[in-house]
């Protein structure tokens, strides 16, 4: 069927409910949109051009390399006047034809695309290539009108093709998925590119190319661009999880393995789904609609919990992957409108609107945690709580409170208004306008919100603000005669650039055979081939309101607002998470006043629980909320670097390297993975054993590896104290009796929230069981030499390395997962210090890896005679020293048990895959 049919059927079915906004009011808001655009655009041209973006607080341009790096965010900047290119078709839509013509001339004369700079393939495609193609579409439309752009000879299209050719080398991978970054001048190969070493990309990054690349191919007649984009989409489709029909968030561009297997409709995946549906609309290829509908059925089955959209695991789709939503998924109700699924679109949009009305903007992340501490959104009793482990309770935004003026909510508002004609969505648009003018407008443009709770600003105005926000707001309030062309003749890209639907009739000379979805994969019962008429779908004009009302009434009206500003000297400042010590009585009293209590757990950790109603005052309760938020952020930051387990190998007589203890790493000090020899030395017990004050037996610790007991102070403090005493390394032994790496996940020791660059020695962590092996050896033999390394090394005289497969070097992932309790905010941390990160997922690893050679003749007799003692140290048995048969049997049993555990672990991983 014609690809435009879906849009025409949907947008042609409008109704009016309630008090309609008058034409005069709509005109007033439409004019306000134009004035706001002028304020943003003119300030960019006056203070920033030819820079990529405007810095509205300092009234200057953001030039990459001249401003402090913001990390991946800066990959969108390529010294190609990004904001100007991104804004071209917005100028035409807002009837600024003269400004558009001047802007095109500036682009042609000033912009270079061959800069020696590394940029994001995804961002450059949607913003720059899409902007050039949208500008070309507008220029051709105006030229065909006979009044404007009569001089235009496809110059923007030529620039677009030049840029497309510069992006093509990114697709030179075995899978056909593009590299995430590329050097505009040198490509991806060679040292001069400063890129091309990446192995992973997000699903949206690889799957959001087809609209721009297919349009470029059909505009120019060169099929190479569409071929590469289709090949990438085909590969992603083949790699979907076949049982759930979902895709992960991050994929290896070489092997095609999923790196992150969580699946949702927000950041990392969003525009992949969007482009499948819109590729069908633009190109008329049924293949894209088939794939989209199969994905969509799974989204509605597993991810959609109206009004929420919560990520799941692709291989276990009934298992939630997170309990929060990111703001990028605010586009999804608009996509559901294009699909014709209006009801869930109304519900999700209403939830987002209520958050917007209460806090002025959508934060980057909205966390839903059953807590009485804050109340950004109350769960509805009818929600499917069992599917995401939340009870009908309150939910709160706990971190990532930024808002970079994203347009997705305005986009969905526009599409819902077009589908329903309900003036309610005009009021939603007015709310967006008012909030932008009241809270984001500054003298030199509009500034992003650094924190929606406090209203603080960030010195950025991204190009998408001009490319998208003002398009959707203008169209929301515009009448048909206000728009210089029929927007239903175009499809919006993910950056809201306009591509003509007439491209569907352009010849498709693709050399890639169509990879049709097989009949057995396609279940026609899952979807319709046409969009439903909303008059038939919702015969009652009041129906949208009936869907919104329960969600609106569920929002808690008594949410605590941000704490008032504390004048200097007026009351003590709140306790910060990075300063907290679980054994500090003053800190415990401060927590009590904030309504935070500690619960001691059996494994030596404590659980933080926050009850806002138990705080001494409202201000103290809000301090408690922020403390819990900081604690979660601190834990999250400390766990970004995931390190594998380390090895402590007893190399002295009579062990000779046969005993290898699995140790937890530290995120500071010597990186043992970069040392070819490790650190070798004799161990000695530090005094005091806690290592929390000056070492009193420094003459024994100097030149040795110090043994320390966990607790009473930060890990980093222990390391600094033994380093000052002259130690060459340290081993922290757990004080929680009975703990073992057999049954507990390894600790990854983090710093103290401050710089740890001064710590230059290695520090490793042993659980109580493994630590006792070392302590008993020291007690028996007095001099015990160990090797600290990333893995076991040389195992002594006559020891052959035929059992290398007996060791696992699996990385132990670390993650933070707050304990979920109804009406509480909870946080777990170690009793001794908050930075002792405990992973949520367990790996199978032996308490002691005892290496036994296959050929007994190769074993040194002295070492063989010592084996019973080794086993006595490990298992605390009292066996005769000379009983070699008993020792051999114990070793065999240990190896057999460990191999059984390893096989179980491998099988678990296989099942998961």
Short mmCIF file of N, CA and C in Angstrom, two decimals, residues 663-780:
data_model
loop_
_atom_site.label_atom_id
_atom_site.label_comp_id
_atom_site.label_asym_id
_atom_site.label_seq_id
_atom_site.Cartn_x
_atom_site.Cartn_y
_atom_site.Cartn_z
N UNK A 663 41.76 -13.31 44.91
CA UNK A 663 41.74 -12.04 45.65
C UNK A 663 40.95 -10.98 44.90
N UNK A 664 40.35 -10.10 45.67
CA UNK A 664 39.63 -8.97 45.07
C UNK A 664 40.58 -7.83 44.77
N UNK A 665 40.36 -7.10 43.68
CA UNK A 665 41.26 -6.02 43.29
C UNK A 665 40.90 -4.69 43.96
N UNK A 666 41.75 -3.72 43.78
CA UNK A 666 41.48 -2.35 44.21
C UNK A 666 41.48 -1.45 42.99
N UNK A 667 40.70 -0.39 43.05
CA UNK A 667 40.62 0.54 41.93
C UNK A 667 41.71 1.62 42.01
N UNK A 668 42.67 1.40 42.85
CA UNK A 668 43.77 2.37 42.99
C UNK A 668 45.04 1.58 43.21
N UNK A 669 46.17 2.28 43.20
CA UNK A 669 47.44 1.62 43.40
C UNK A 669 47.95 0.95 42.15
N UNK A 670 48.97 0.09 42.30
CA UNK A 670 49.59 -0.59 41.16
C UNK A 670 48.58 -1.46 40.42
N UNK A 671 48.54 -1.31 39.11
CA UNK A 671 47.68 -2.15 38.28
C UNK A 671 48.46 -3.42 37.94
N UNK A 672 48.13 -4.51 38.62
CA UNK A 672 48.88 -5.75 38.44
C UNK A 672 48.74 -6.33 37.04
N UNK A 673 47.67 -5.97 36.33
CA UNK A 673 47.50 -6.50 34.98
C UNK A 673 48.53 -5.93 34.02
N UNK A 674 49.16 -4.84 34.40
CA UNK A 674 50.17 -4.21 33.55
C UNK A 674 51.59 -4.58 33.97
N UNK A 675 51.71 -5.46 34.95
CA UNK A 675 53.02 -5.88 35.44
C UNK A 675 53.30 -7.30 34.97
N UNK A 676 54.42 -7.50 34.32
CA UNK A 676 54.77 -8.83 33.81
C UNK A 676 55.28 -9.75 34.90
N UNK A 677 55.75 -9.18 36.00
CA UNK A 677 56.33 -9.98 37.08
C UNK A 677 55.49 -9.99 38.34
N UNK A 678 54.57 -9.05 38.49
CA UNK A 678 53.82 -8.94 39.72
C UNK A 678 54.67 -8.35 40.83
N UNK A 679 54.18 -8.47 42.06
CA UNK A 679 54.93 -7.99 43.23
C UNK A 679 55.14 -9.17 44.16
N UNK A 680 56.43 -9.45 44.46
CA UNK A 680 56.78 -10.63 45.25
C UNK A 680 57.45 -10.19 46.54
N UNK A 681 57.06 -10.78 47.67
CA UNK A 681 57.67 -10.42 48.94
C UNK A 681 57.13 -11.26 50.07
N UNK A 682 57.79 -11.14 51.24
CA UNK A 682 57.36 -11.86 52.43
C UNK A 682 56.27 -11.06 53.13
N UNK A 683 55.34 -11.79 53.74
CA UNK A 683 54.21 -11.13 54.38
C UNK A 683 54.50 -10.93 55.86
N UNK A 684 53.92 -9.91 56.43
CA UNK A 684 54.01 -9.65 57.86
C UNK A 684 52.74 -8.96 58.31
N UNK A 685 52.33 -9.18 59.52
CA UNK A 685 51.11 -8.58 60.04
C UNK A 685 51.41 -7.17 60.51
N UNK A 686 50.65 -6.20 60.01
CA UNK A 686 50.85 -4.81 60.40
C UNK A 686 50.30 -4.58 61.80
N UNK A 687 50.91 -3.66 62.51
CA UNK A 687 50.43 -3.23 63.82
C UNK A 687 50.22 -1.71 63.79
N UNK A 688 49.00 -1.23 64.05
CA UNK A 688 47.81 -2.01 64.39
C UNK A 688 47.30 -2.81 63.19
N UNK A 689 46.62 -3.92 63.52
CA UNK A 689 46.17 -4.83 62.48
C UNK A 689 45.17 -4.16 61.53
N UNK A 690 44.42 -3.17 62.03
CA UNK A 690 43.45 -2.48 61.17
C UNK A 690 44.14 -1.62 60.13
N UNK A 691 45.36 -1.18 60.43
CA UNK A 691 46.07 -0.30 59.50
C UNK A 691 45.48 1.09 59.40
N UNK A 692 44.69 1.47 60.40
CA UNK A 692 43.98 2.74 60.32
C UNK A 692 44.71 3.89 61.00
N UNK A 693 45.91 3.63 61.49
CA UNK A 693 46.72 4.69 62.07
C UNK A 693 48.18 4.41 61.74
N UNK A 694 49.08 5.21 62.25
CA UNK A 694 50.49 5.04 61.94
C UNK A 694 50.95 3.63 62.31
N UNK A 695 51.69 2.99 61.41
CA UNK A 695 52.17 1.63 61.64
C UNK A 695 53.30 1.67 62.67
N UNK A 696 53.12 0.88 63.74
CA UNK A 696 54.09 0.92 64.84
C UNK A 696 55.22 -0.09 64.66
N UNK A 697 55.04 -1.10 63.82
CA UNK A 697 56.12 -2.05 63.57
C UNK A 697 56.69 -1.83 62.18
N UNK A 698 57.00 -0.59 61.90
CA UNK A 698 57.49 -0.23 60.58
C UNK A 698 58.75 -0.94 60.17
N UNK A 699 59.61 -1.31 61.17
CA UNK A 699 60.85 -2.00 60.82
C UNK A 699 60.59 -3.38 60.24
N UNK A 700 59.46 -4.01 60.59
CA UNK A 700 59.10 -5.30 60.03
C UNK A 700 58.30 -5.16 58.73
N UNK A 701 57.51 -4.09 58.65
CA UNK A 701 56.67 -3.89 57.47
C UNK A 701 57.49 -3.42 56.27
N UNK A 702 58.55 -2.66 56.54
CA UNK A 702 59.35 -2.12 55.44
C UNK A 702 59.89 -3.23 54.54
N UNK A 703 59.65 -3.09 53.25
CA UNK A 703 60.11 -4.07 52.29
C UNK A 703 59.28 -5.34 52.25
N UNK A 704 58.19 -5.39 53.01
CA UNK A 704 57.34 -6.57 53.07
C UNK A 704 55.94 -6.25 52.54
N UNK A 705 55.14 -7.30 52.42
CA UNK A 705 53.73 -7.16 52.07
C UNK A 705 52.93 -7.24 53.37
N UNK A 706 52.23 -6.17 53.71
CA UNK A 706 51.57 -6.06 54.99
C UNK A 706 50.20 -6.73 54.97
N UNK A 707 49.89 -7.48 56.06
CA UNK A 707 48.57 -8.07 56.23
C UNK A 707 47.75 -7.15 57.12
N UNK A 708 46.52 -6.86 56.69
CA UNK A 708 45.65 -5.92 57.38
C UNK A 708 44.28 -6.53 57.58
N UNK A 709 43.57 -6.05 58.59
CA UNK A 709 42.20 -6.49 58.81
C UNK A 709 41.23 -5.47 58.27
N UNK A 710 40.18 -5.97 57.65
CA UNK A 710 39.17 -5.08 57.11
C UNK A 710 38.41 -4.36 58.24
N UNK A 711 38.04 -3.11 57.97
CA UNK A 711 37.20 -2.40 58.92
C UNK A 711 37.85 -1.18 59.51
N UNK A 712 37.03 -0.32 60.12
CA UNK A 712 37.40 0.84 60.91
C UNK A 712 37.85 2.05 60.11
N UNK A 713 38.25 1.88 58.88
CA UNK A 713 38.64 3.06 58.07
C UNK A 713 38.59 2.69 56.60
N UNK A 714 38.85 3.66 55.75
CA UNK A 714 38.81 3.47 54.31
C UNK A 714 39.96 2.57 53.85
N UNK A 715 39.73 1.85 52.78
CA UNK A 715 40.79 1.05 52.18
C UNK A 715 41.99 1.92 51.80
N UNK A 716 41.69 3.09 51.21
CA UNK A 716 42.77 3.96 50.77
C UNK A 716 43.62 4.42 51.95
N UNK A 717 42.98 4.63 53.10
CA UNK A 717 43.73 5.05 54.29
C UNK A 717 44.66 3.94 54.75
N UNK A 718 44.21 2.72 54.71
CA UNK A 718 45.08 1.59 55.06
C UNK A 718 46.30 1.56 54.13
N UNK A 719 46.03 1.71 52.83
CA UNK A 719 47.12 1.65 51.85
C UNK A 719 48.13 2.76 52.09
N UNK A 720 47.66 3.95 52.39
CA UNK A 720 48.58 5.06 52.62
C UNK A 720 49.44 4.82 53.86
N UNK A 721 48.85 4.27 54.92
CA UNK A 721 49.60 4.05 56.16
C UNK A 721 50.70 3.01 55.98
N UNK A 722 50.42 1.91 55.30
CA UNK A 722 51.47 0.90 55.12
C UNK A 722 52.49 1.38 54.10
N UNK A 723 52.06 2.21 53.15
CA UNK A 723 53.01 2.75 52.17
C UNK A 723 54.00 3.68 52.87
N UNK A 724 53.52 4.48 53.81
CA UNK A 724 54.42 5.36 54.56
C UNK A 724 55.40 4.55 55.41
N UNK A 725 54.99 3.34 55.82
CA UNK A 725 55.87 2.49 56.62
C UNK A 725 56.87 1.72 55.75
N UNK A 726 56.78 1.85 54.43
CA UNK A 726 57.74 1.22 53.53
C UNK A 726 57.31 -0.10 52.97
N UNK A 727 56.02 -0.47 53.11
CA UNK A 727 55.55 -1.74 52.56
C UNK A 727 55.57 -1.70 51.04
N UNK A 728 55.72 -2.88 50.44
CA UNK A 728 55.72 -2.97 48.98
C UNK A 728 54.37 -3.45 48.45
N UNK A 729 53.45 -3.79 49.36
CA UNK A 729 52.12 -4.23 48.98
C UNK A 729 51.29 -4.48 50.22
N UNK A 730 50.01 -4.73 50.02
CA UNK A 730 49.13 -4.97 51.15
C UNK A 730 48.05 -5.97 50.82
N UNK A 731 47.63 -6.73 51.84
CA UNK A 731 46.54 -7.69 51.69
C UNK A 731 45.54 -7.42 52.81
N UNK A 732 44.32 -7.07 52.47
CA UNK A 732 43.27 -6.84 53.45
C UNK A 732 42.47 -8.12 53.61
N UNK A 733 42.34 -8.59 54.88
CA UNK A 733 41.65 -9.84 55.17
C UNK A 733 40.31 -9.51 55.83
N UNK A 734 39.26 -10.12 55.31
CA UNK A 734 37.91 -9.87 55.82
C UNK A 734 37.79 -10.31 57.28
N UNK A 735 37.11 -9.47 58.07
CA UNK A 735 36.90 -9.81 59.48
C UNK A 735 35.57 -10.50 59.70
N UNK A 736 34.84 -10.78 58.65
CA UNK A 736 33.56 -11.46 58.76
C UNK A 736 33.80 -12.96 58.72
N UNK A 737 33.75 -13.60 59.88
CA UNK A 737 34.11 -15.00 59.99
C UNK A 737 33.25 -15.88 59.08
N UNK A 738 33.93 -16.76 58.36
CA UNK A 738 33.25 -17.70 57.49
C UNK A 738 33.06 -17.23 56.06
N UNK A 739 33.35 -15.97 55.76
CA UNK A 739 33.19 -15.49 54.39
C UNK A 739 34.21 -16.15 53.48
N UNK A 740 33.82 -16.39 52.24
CA UNK A 740 34.70 -17.07 51.29
C UNK A 740 34.30 -16.70 49.88
N UNK A 741 35.27 -16.70 48.99
CA UNK A 741 34.97 -16.42 47.58
C UNK A 741 34.23 -17.57 46.93
N UNK A 742 34.13 -18.72 47.66
CA UNK A 742 33.31 -19.82 47.15
C UNK A 742 31.84 -19.43 47.10
N UNK A 743 31.42 -18.66 48.08
CA UNK A 743 30.00 -18.38 48.25
C UNK A 743 29.64 -16.92 48.14
N UNK A 744 30.62 -16.04 48.15
CA UNK A 744 30.34 -14.60 48.12
C UNK A 744 31.02 -13.97 46.92
N UNK A 745 30.41 -12.93 46.34
CA UNK A 745 31.06 -12.21 45.24
C UNK A 745 32.27 -11.45 45.75
N UNK A 746 33.28 -11.33 44.91
CA UNK A 746 34.50 -10.65 45.31
C UNK A 746 34.26 -9.16 45.51
N UNK A 747 34.96 -8.62 46.47
CA UNK A 747 34.95 -7.17 46.65
C UNK A 747 35.87 -6.52 45.65
N UNK A 748 35.45 -5.40 45.14
CA UNK A 748 36.33 -4.54 44.35
C UNK A 748 36.53 -3.27 45.15
N UNK A 749 37.70 -3.11 45.72
CA UNK A 749 37.94 -2.02 46.65
C UNK A 749 38.10 -0.70 45.90
N UNK A 750 37.28 0.28 46.27
CA UNK A 750 37.32 1.59 45.63
C UNK A 750 38.04 2.57 46.54
N UNK A 751 38.22 3.78 46.03
CA UNK A 751 38.92 4.80 46.79
C UNK A 751 38.03 5.46 47.81
N UNK A 752 38.45 6.61 48.26
CA UNK A 752 37.72 7.31 49.32
C UNK A 752 37.01 8.55 48.80
N UNK A 753 36.76 8.59 47.49
CA UNK A 753 36.08 9.75 46.92
C UNK A 753 37.01 10.89 46.59
N UNK A 754 38.29 10.72 46.91
CA UNK A 754 39.29 11.74 46.61
C UNK A 754 40.35 11.13 45.71
N UNK A 755 41.33 11.93 45.32
CA UNK A 755 42.38 11.43 44.45
C UNK A 755 43.20 10.37 45.18
N UNK A 756 43.46 9.26 44.51
CA UNK A 756 44.29 8.19 45.07
C UNK A 756 45.57 8.01 44.26
N UNK A 757 45.94 9.06 43.51
CA UNK A 757 47.15 8.97 42.68
C UNK A 757 48.41 8.79 43.53
N UNK A 758 48.34 9.17 44.81
CA UNK A 758 49.52 9.05 45.67
C UNK A 758 49.78 7.62 46.11
N UNK A 759 48.82 6.72 45.92
CA UNK A 759 48.99 5.32 46.32
C UNK A 759 49.63 4.56 45.17
N UNK A 760 50.84 4.04 45.41
CA UNK A 760 51.60 3.40 44.32
C UNK A 760 51.85 1.92 44.56
N UNK A 761 51.40 1.38 45.69
CA UNK A 761 51.59 -0.05 45.93
C UNK A 761 50.30 -0.82 45.63
N UNK A 762 50.38 -2.13 45.39
CA UNK A 762 49.15 -2.92 45.13
C UNK A 762 48.47 -3.30 46.45
N UNK A 763 47.15 -3.30 46.44
CA UNK A 763 46.36 -3.72 47.60
C UNK A 763 45.32 -4.72 47.12
N UNK A 764 45.29 -5.90 47.75
CA UNK A 764 44.34 -6.94 47.37
C UNK A 764 43.49 -7.32 48.58
N UNK A 765 42.35 -7.95 48.30
CA UNK A 765 41.38 -8.30 49.34
C UNK A 765 41.15 -9.80 49.37
N UNK A 766 41.21 -10.39 50.57
CA UNK A 766 40.91 -11.81 50.76
C UNK A 766 39.73 -11.96 51.71
N UNK A 767 38.83 -12.87 51.39
CA UNK A 767 37.78 -13.20 52.34
C UNK A 767 38.39 -13.96 53.51
N UNK A 768 37.57 -14.15 54.55
CA UNK A 768 38.07 -14.72 55.80
C UNK A 768 38.69 -16.11 55.60
N UNK A 769 38.04 -16.95 54.82
CA UNK A 769 38.53 -18.31 54.62
C UNK A 769 39.89 -18.32 53.93
N UNK A 770 40.04 -17.56 52.86
CA UNK A 770 41.31 -17.49 52.15
C UNK A 770 42.37 -16.80 52.98
N UNK A 771 41.94 -15.77 53.72
CA UNK A 771 42.90 -15.08 54.59
C UNK A 771 43.44 -15.98 55.67
N UNK A 772 42.60 -16.89 56.21
CA UNK A 772 43.06 -17.83 57.23
C UNK A 772 44.11 -18.79 56.70
N UNK A 773 43.99 -19.16 55.42
CA UNK A 773 45.02 -20.01 54.82
C UNK A 773 46.37 -19.34 54.90
N UNK A 774 46.39 -18.05 54.60
CA UNK A 774 47.64 -17.29 54.64
C UNK A 774 48.12 -17.10 56.07
N UNK A 775 47.21 -16.78 56.98
CA UNK A 775 47.60 -16.55 58.38
C UNK A 775 48.11 -17.84 59.03
N UNK A 776 47.45 -18.98 58.74
CA UNK A 776 47.90 -20.24 59.30
C UNK A 776 49.28 -20.64 58.75
N UNK A 777 49.51 -20.35 57.48
CA UNK A 777 50.82 -20.63 56.90
C UNK A 777 51.90 -19.78 57.58
N UNK A 778 51.58 -18.53 57.84
CA UNK A 778 52.53 -17.64 58.49
C UNK A 778 52.81 -18.10 59.93
N UNK A 779 51.76 -18.56 60.60
CA UNK A 779 51.90 -19.05 61.97
C UNK A 779 52.77 -20.30 62.03
N UNK A 780 52.66 -21.15 61.03
CA UNK A 780 53.39 -22.41 61.04
C UNK A 780 54.83 -22.26 60.57
#
